[in-house]
CSV table of C-alpha atoms in Angstrom, one decimal:
chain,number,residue,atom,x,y,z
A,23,UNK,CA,-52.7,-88.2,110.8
A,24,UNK,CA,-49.6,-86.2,110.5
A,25,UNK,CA,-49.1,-88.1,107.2
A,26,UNK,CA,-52.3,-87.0,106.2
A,27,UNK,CA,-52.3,-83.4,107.3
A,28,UNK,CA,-49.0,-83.2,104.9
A,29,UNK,CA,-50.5,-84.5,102.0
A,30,UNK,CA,-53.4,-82.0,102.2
A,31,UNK,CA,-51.0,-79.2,103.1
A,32,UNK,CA,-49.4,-79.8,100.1
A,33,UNK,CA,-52.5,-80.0,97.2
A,34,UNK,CA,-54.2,-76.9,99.0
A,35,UNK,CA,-50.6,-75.0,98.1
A,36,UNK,CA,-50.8,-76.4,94.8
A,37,UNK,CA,-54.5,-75.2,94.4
A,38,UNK,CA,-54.1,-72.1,95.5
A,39,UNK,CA,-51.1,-72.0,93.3
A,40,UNK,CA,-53.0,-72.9,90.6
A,41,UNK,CA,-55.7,-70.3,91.4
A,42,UNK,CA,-53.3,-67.3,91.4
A,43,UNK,CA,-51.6,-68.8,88.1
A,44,UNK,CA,-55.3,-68.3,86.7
A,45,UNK,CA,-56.4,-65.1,88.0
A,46,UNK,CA,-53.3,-63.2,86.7
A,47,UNK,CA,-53.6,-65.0,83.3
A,48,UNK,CA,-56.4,-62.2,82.3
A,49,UNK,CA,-54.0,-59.3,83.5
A,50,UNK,CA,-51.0,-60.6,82.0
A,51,UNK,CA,-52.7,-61.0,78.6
A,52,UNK,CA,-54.3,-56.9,79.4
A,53,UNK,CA,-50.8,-56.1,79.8
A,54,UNK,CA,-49.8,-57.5,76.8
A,55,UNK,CA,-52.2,-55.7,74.5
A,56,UNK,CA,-51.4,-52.1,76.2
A,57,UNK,CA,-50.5,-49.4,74.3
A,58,UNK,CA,-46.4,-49.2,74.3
A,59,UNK,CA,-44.9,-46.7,76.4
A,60,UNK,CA,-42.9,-44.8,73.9
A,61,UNK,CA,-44.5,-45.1,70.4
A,62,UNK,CA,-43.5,-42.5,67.6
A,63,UNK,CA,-45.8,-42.5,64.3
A,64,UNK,CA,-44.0,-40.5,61.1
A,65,UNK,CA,-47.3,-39.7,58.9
A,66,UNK,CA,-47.2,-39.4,54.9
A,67,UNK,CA,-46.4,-36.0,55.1
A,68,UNK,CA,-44.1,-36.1,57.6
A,69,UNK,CA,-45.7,-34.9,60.6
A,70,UNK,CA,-45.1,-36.5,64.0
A,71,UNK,CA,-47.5,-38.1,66.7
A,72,UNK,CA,-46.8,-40.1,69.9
A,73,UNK,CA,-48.2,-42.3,72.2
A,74,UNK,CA,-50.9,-41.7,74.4
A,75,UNK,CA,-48.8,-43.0,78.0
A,76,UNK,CA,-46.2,-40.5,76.2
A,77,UNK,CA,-48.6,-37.4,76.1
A,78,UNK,CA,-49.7,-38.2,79.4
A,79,UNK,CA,-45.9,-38.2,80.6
A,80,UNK,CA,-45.6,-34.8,78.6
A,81,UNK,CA,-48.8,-33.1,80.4
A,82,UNK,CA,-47.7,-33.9,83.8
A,83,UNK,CA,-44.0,-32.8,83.2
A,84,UNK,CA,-45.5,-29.6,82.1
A,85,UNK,CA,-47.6,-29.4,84.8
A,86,UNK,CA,-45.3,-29.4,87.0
A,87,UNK,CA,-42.9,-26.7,85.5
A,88,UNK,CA,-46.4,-24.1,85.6
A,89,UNK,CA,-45.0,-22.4,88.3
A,90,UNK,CA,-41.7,-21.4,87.1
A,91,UNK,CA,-43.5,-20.3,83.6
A,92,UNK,CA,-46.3,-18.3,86.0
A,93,UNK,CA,-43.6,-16.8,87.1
A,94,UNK,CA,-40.8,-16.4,84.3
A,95,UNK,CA,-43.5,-15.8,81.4
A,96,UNK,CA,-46.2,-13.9,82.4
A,97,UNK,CA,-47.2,-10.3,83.7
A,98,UNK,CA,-46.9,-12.2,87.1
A,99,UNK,CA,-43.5,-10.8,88.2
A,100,UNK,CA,-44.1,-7.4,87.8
A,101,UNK,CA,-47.6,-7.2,89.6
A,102,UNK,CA,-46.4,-9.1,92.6
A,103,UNK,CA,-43.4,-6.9,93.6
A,104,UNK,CA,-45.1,-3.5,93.0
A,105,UNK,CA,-47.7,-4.6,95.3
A,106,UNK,CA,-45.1,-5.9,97.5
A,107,UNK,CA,-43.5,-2.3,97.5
A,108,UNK,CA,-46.6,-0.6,98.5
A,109,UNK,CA,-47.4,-2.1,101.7
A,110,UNK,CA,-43.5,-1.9,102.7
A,111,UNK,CA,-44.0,1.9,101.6
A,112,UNK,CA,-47.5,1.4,103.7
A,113,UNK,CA,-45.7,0.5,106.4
A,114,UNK,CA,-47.8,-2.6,107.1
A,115,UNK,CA,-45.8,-5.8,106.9
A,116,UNK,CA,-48.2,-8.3,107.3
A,117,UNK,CA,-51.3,-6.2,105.8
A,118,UNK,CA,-52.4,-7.2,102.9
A,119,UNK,CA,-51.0,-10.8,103.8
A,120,UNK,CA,-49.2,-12.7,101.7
A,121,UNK,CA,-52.1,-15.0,100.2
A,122,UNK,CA,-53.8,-11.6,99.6
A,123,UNK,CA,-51.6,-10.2,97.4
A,124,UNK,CA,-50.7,-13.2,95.6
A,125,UNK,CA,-54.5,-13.9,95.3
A,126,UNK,CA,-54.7,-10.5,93.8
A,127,UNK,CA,-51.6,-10.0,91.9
A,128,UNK,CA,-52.9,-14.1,90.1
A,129,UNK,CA,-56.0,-12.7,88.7
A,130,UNK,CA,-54.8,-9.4,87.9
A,131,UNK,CA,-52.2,-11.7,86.2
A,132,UNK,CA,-55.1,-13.9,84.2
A,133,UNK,CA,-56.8,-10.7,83.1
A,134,UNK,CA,-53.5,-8.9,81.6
A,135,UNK,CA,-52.9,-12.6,80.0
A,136,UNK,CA,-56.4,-13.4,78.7
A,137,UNK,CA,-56.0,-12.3,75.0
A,138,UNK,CA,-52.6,-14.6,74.6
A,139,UNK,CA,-53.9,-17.0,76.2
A,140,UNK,CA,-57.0,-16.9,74.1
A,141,UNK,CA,-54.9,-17.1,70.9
A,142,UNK,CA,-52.4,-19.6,72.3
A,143,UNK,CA,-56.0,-22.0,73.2
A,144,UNK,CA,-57.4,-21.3,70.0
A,145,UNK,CA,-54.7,-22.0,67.2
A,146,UNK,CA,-52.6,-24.3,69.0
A,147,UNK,CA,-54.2,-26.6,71.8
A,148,UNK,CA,-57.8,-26.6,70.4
A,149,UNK,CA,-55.8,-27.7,67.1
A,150,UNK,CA,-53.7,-29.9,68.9
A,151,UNK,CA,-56.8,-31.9,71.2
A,152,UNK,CA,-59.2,-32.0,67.8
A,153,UNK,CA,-56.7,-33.9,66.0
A,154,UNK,CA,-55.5,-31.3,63.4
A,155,UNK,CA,-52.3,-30.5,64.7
A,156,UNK,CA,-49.5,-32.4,65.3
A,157,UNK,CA,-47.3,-32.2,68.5
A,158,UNK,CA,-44.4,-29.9,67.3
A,159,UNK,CA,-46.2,-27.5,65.2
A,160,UNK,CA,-49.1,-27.2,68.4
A,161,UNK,CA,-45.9,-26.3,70.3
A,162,UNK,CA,-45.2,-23.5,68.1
A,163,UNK,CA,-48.2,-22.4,68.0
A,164,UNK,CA,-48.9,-22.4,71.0
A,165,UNK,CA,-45.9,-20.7,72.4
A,166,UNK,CA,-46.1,-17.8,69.4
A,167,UNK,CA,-49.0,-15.9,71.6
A,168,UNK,CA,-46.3,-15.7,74.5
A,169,UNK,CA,-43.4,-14.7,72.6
A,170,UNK,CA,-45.2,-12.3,71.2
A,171,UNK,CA,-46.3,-10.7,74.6
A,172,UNK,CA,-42.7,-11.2,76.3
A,173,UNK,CA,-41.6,-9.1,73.6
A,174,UNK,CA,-43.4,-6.2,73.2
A,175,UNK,CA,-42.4,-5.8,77.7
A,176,UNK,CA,-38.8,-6.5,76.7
A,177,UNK,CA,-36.2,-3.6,76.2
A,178,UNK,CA,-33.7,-3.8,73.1
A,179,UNK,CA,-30.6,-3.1,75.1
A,180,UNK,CA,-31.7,-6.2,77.9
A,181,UNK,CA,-32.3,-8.6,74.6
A,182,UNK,CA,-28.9,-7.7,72.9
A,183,UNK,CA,-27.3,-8.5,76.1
A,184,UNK,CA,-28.4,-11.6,76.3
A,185,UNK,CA,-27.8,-12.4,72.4
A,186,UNK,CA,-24.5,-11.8,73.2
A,187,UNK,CA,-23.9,-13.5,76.3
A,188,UNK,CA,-25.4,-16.6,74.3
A,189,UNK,CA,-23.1,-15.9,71.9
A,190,UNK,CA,-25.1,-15.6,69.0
A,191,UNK,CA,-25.5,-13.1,66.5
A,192,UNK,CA,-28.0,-10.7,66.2
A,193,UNK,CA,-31.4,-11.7,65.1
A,194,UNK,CA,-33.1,-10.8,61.7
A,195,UNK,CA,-36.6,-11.2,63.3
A,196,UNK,CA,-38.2,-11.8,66.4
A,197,UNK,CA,-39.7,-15.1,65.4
A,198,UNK,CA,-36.1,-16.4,65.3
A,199,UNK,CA,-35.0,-15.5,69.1
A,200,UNK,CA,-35.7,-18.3,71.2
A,201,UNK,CA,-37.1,-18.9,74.5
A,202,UNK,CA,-33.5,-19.6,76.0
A,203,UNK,CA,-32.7,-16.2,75.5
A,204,UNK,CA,-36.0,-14.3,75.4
A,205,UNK,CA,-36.8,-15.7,78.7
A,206,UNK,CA,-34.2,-14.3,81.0
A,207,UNK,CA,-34.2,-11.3,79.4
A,208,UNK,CA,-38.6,-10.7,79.5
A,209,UNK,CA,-37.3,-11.4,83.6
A,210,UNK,CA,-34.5,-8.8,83.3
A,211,UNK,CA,-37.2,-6.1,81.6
A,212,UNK,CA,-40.2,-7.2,84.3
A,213,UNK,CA,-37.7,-6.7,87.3
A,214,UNK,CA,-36.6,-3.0,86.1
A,215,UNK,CA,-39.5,-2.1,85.6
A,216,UNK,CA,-41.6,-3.2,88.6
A,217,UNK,CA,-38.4,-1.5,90.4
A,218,UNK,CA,-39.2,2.0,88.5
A,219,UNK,CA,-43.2,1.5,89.0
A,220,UNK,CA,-42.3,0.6,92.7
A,221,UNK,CA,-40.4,3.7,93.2
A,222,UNK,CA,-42.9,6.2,92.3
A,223,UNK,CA,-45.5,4.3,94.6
A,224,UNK,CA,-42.8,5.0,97.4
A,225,UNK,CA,-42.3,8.9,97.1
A,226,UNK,CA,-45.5,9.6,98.4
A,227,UNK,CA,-45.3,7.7,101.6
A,228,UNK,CA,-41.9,8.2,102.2
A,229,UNK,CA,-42.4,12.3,101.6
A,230,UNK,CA,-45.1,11.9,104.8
A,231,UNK,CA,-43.0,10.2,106.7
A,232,UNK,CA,-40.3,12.9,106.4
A,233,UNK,CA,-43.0,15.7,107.4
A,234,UNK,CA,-44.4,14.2,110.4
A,235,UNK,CA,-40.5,12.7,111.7
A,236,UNK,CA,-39.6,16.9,111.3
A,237,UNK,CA,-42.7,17.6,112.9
A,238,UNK,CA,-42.4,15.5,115.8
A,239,UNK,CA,-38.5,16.1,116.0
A,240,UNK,CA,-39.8,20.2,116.1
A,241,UNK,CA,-42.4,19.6,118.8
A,242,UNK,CA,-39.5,17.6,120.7
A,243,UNK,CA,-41.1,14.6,120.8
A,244,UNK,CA,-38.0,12.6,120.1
A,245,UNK,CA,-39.5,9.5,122.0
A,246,UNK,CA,-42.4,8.7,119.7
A,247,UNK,CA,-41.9,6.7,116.8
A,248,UNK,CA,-42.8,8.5,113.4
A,249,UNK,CA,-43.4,5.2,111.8
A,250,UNK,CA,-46.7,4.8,114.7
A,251,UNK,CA,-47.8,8.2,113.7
A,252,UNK,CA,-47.6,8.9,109.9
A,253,UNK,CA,-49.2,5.2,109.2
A,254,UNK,CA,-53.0,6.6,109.8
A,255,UNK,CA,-52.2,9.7,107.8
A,256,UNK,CA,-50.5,7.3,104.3
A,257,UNK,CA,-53.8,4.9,105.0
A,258,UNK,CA,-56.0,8.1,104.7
A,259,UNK,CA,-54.3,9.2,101.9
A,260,UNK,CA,-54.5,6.2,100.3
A,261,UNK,CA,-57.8,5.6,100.4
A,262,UNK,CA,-58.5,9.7,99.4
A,263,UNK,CA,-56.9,9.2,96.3
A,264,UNK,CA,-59.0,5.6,95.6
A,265,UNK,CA,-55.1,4.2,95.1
A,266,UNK,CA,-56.3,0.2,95.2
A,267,UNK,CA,-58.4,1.1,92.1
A,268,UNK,CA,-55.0,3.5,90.7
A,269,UNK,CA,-52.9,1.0,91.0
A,270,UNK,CA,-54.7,-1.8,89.4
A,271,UNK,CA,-55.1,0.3,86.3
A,272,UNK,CA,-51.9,1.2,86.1
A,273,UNK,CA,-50.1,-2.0,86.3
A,274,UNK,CA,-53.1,-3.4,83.8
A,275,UNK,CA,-52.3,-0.4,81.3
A,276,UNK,CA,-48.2,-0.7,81.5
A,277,UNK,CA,-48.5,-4.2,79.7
A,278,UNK,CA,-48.5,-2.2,76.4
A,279,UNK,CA,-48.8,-5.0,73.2
């Protein structure tokens, strides 16, 4: 019996063996007609394509560096830390919250950005996914919409610090400066100027709280904290003046083209 038990032991292993061999035949053949990972075609006139597992790769490397160009190539920067300023200058640290103001200062960011984004859809991705483009000149093209905009916020003094930090010369146009150094200096620009907007949203507020810390300093009321008492009086004058609504537009109208 034991003899017995062994032998069949043995053929159901080689069955089963036999049954995996035959399943997996179908998947290694599948496997062997798959596209190639990395494929480059060179077309008659010289234009480059690539694989489809390689496009894919491309995408989701891109996808994952959207933050950075939210934050490094768009009107993004600037909206976020004005509106930051005004509720420090508010007084209110925790009103409007966080996802609030980053909610707002997104779509505020989409509306500013709808025309290049328009053009960069229309004459290099649609292009690209419709087959008349190929990869590098959709890139280009693509990009040209952006440059465009980062320029026309950038200063001339920020962008020939930067050519010469890079060590190159000066540019003849500004289709030649690249995103290396057009880049860090569209941040430079954003940040000085958020910093200026920011500061004339901070006079107001920061003029009441000098007349009501005199006031209460007068009356001898050295006890009470001026910060408790002038915060209903900058709310009030906040909303008197419709300031959600004069902000927005000014931020929207200071991304001159």
């Amino acid at each position: 019996m034991i003899v017995i038990s062994s032998r069949l032991r043995h053929r159901w292993l080689a069955m089963s063996g036999t049954c995996v061999a035959l399943a997996l035949m179908p998947l290694a053949a599948g496997a062997q007609a798959a596209l190639p990972a990395i494929a480059l075609k060179t077309a008659a006139d010289g234009a480059q394509t690539y694989s489809l597992t390689l496009q894919i790769l491309i995408l989701m490397t891109l996808l994952t560096l959207l933050p950075a160009i939210l934050l490094a190539m768009t009107a993004f920067t600037r909206i976020i830390i004005v509106l930051s300023i005004l509720r420090q200058a508010l007084g209110m640290a925790t009103t409007p919250s966080n996802q609030v103001l980053t909610g707002l200062a997104l779509f505020l960011t989409f509306f500013v950005m709808g025309p290049a984004l328009e053009q960069s859809y229309a004459s290099g991705i649609k292009p690209y996914l419709d087959g008349q483009l190929a990869g590098e000149i959709a890139v280009d093209r693509t990009v040209a919409p952006l440059k465009k905009f980062m320029l026309a916020q950038t200063r001339e003094n920020d962008l020939q610090l930067f050519s010469k930090l890079s060590g190159k010369a000066q540019f003849a146009s500004a289709d030649e400066v690249p995103l290396s150094v057009l880049v860090p200096t569209f941040i430079t620009s954003e940040l000085k100027t958020a910093f200026q907007i920011g500061f004339m949203v901070f006079i107001p507020f920061l003029v009441i709280d000098l007349v009501v810390a005199s006031v209460l300093m007068s009356m001898g009321m050295m006890m009470l904290s001026p910060v408790l008492v002038s915060l209903p009086f900058k709310i009030m004058l906040f909303v008197v003046v419709d300031g959600w609504a004069l902000l927005i537009g000014t931020l929207a109208s200071s991304f001159h083209q």
